[in-house]
Coordinates of C-alpha atoms and ligand atoms in Angstrom, one line a residue:
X1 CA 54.4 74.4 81.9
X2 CA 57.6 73.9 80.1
X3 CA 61.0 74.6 81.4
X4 CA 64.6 74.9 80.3
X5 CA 65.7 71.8 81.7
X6 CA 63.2 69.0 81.8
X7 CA 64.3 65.0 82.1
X8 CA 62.2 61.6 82.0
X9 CA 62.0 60.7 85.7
X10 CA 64.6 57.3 85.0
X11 CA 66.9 60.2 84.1
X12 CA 66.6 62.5 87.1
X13 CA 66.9 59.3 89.6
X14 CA 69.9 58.0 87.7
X15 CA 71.5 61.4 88.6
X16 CA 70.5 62.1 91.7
X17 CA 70.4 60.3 94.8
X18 CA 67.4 58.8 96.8
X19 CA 66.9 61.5 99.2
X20 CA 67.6 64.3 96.8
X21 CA 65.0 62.6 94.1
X22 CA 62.5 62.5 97.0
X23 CA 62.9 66.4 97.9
X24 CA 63.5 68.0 94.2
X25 CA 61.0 65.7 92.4
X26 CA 58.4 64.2 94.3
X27 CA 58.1 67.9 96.8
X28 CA 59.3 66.2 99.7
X29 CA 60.6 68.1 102.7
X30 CA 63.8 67.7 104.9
X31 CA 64.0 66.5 108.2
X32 CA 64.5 70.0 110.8
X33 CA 68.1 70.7 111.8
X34 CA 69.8 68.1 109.9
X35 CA 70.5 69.5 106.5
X36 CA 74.1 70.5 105.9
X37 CA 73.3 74.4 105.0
X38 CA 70.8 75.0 108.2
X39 CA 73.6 76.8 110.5
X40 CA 76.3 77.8 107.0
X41 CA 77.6 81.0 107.1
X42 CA 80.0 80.1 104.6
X43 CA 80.3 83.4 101.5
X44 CA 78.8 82.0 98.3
X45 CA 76.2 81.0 95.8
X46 CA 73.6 78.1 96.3
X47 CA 72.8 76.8 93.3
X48 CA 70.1 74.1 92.2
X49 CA 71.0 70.6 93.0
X50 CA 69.0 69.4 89.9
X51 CA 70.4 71.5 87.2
X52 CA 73.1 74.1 88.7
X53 CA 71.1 77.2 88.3
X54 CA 72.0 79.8 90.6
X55 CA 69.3 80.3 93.1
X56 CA 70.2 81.9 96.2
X57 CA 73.5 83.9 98.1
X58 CA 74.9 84.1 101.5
X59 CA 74.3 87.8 101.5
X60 CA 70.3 87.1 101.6
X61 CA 70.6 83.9 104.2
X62 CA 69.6 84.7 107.4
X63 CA 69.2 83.0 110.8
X64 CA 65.7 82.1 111.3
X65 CA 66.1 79.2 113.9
X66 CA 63.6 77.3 112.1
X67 CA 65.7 74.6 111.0
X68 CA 66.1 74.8 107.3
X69 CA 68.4 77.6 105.2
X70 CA 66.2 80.6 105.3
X71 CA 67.0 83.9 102.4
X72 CA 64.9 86.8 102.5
X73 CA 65.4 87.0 99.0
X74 CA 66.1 84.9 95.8
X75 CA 69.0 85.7 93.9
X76 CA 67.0 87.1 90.8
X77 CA 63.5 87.2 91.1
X78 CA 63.8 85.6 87.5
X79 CA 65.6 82.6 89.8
X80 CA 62.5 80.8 91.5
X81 CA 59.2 79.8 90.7
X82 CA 56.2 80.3 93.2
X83 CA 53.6 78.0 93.0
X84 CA 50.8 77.7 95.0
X85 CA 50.1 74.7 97.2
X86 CA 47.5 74.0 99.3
X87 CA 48.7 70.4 100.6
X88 CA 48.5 69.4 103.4
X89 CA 45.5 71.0 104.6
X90 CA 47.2 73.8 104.5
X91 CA 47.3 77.1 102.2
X92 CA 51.4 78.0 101.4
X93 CA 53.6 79.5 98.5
X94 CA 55.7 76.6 96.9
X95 CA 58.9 77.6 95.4
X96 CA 60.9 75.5 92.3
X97 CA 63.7 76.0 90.2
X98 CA 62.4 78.6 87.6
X99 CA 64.7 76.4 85.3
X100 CA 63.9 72.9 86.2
X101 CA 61.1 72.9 87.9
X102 CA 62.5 71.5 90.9
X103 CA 61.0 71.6 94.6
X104 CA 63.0 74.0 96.8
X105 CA 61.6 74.1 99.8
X106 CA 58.6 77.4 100.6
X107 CA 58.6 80.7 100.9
X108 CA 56.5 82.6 103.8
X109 CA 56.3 86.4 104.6
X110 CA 54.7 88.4 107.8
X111 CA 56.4 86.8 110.4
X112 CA 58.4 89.3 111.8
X113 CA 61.8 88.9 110.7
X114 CA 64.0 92.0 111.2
X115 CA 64.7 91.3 107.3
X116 CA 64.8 93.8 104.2
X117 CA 61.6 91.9 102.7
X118 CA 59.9 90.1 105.9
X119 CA 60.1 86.9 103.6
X120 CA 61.6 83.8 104.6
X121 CA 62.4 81.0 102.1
X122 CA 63.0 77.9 103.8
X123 CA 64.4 76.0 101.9
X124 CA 66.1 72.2 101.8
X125 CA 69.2 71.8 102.0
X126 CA 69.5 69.3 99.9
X127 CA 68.1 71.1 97.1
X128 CA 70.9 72.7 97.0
X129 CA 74.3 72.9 96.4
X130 CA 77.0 75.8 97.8
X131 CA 79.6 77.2 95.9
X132 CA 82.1 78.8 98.1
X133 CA 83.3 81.9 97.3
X134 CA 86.6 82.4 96.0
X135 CA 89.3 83.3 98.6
Ligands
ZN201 ZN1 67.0 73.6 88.9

């Protein structure tokens, strides 16, 4: 699998920090309610932390109480990656940066949401990085 962007490893931890290195590149996950996005209703675009592709919007964030940013929809489909993962013990839908390759966080669907799609992706915040929207 070959994408856009792709970096040594001693590249991508020279660029990003400990805890982002440990979510983007090694798949690891957040601690609940403490990421900066969880509870942002702030009017822009989150891109990728990694390499500044644009991922996700506030129009498609929604309040899932689950404790990590929630969109019921990528930006562009073309946008994400979904991989699947069956860590854990456990059977779930793995979503990356289409153009890094990046761990985002997962993506789930059925549960109910009163959402266009009934998908959630939950989704680190610190995979990500929000561009306000201009004025
Ligand atoms: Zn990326």
């Amino acid at each position: 699998m070959a994408y856009e962007v792709e970096k040594p490893d001693e590249e991508w931890q020279a660029q990003l920090t400990p805890s982002e290195y440990q979510v983007l590149r090694l798949a690891g996950t957040e601690p609940a309610f403490r990421g900066e996005y969880t509870d942002t209703k702030t009017k822009g675009v989150y891109s990728c932390r990694a390499c500044g592709a644009e991922l996700f919007t506030s129009n498609e964030k929604f309040e899932s109480h689950c404790g990590w940013p929630s969109f019921y929809d990528p930006k562009d489909s073309g946008a994400v990656e979904l991989v699947a993962d069956t860590s854990h013990g456990m059977i779930r839908t793995e979503v990356r940066c289409a153009r890094c390759g990046s761990h985002l966080g997962h993506v789930f669907e059925g549960e109910g949401y009163p959402t266009p799609t009934d998908q959630r992706y939950c989704i680190n915040s610190i995979s990500l990085r929000l561009e306000p929207e201009e004025g």
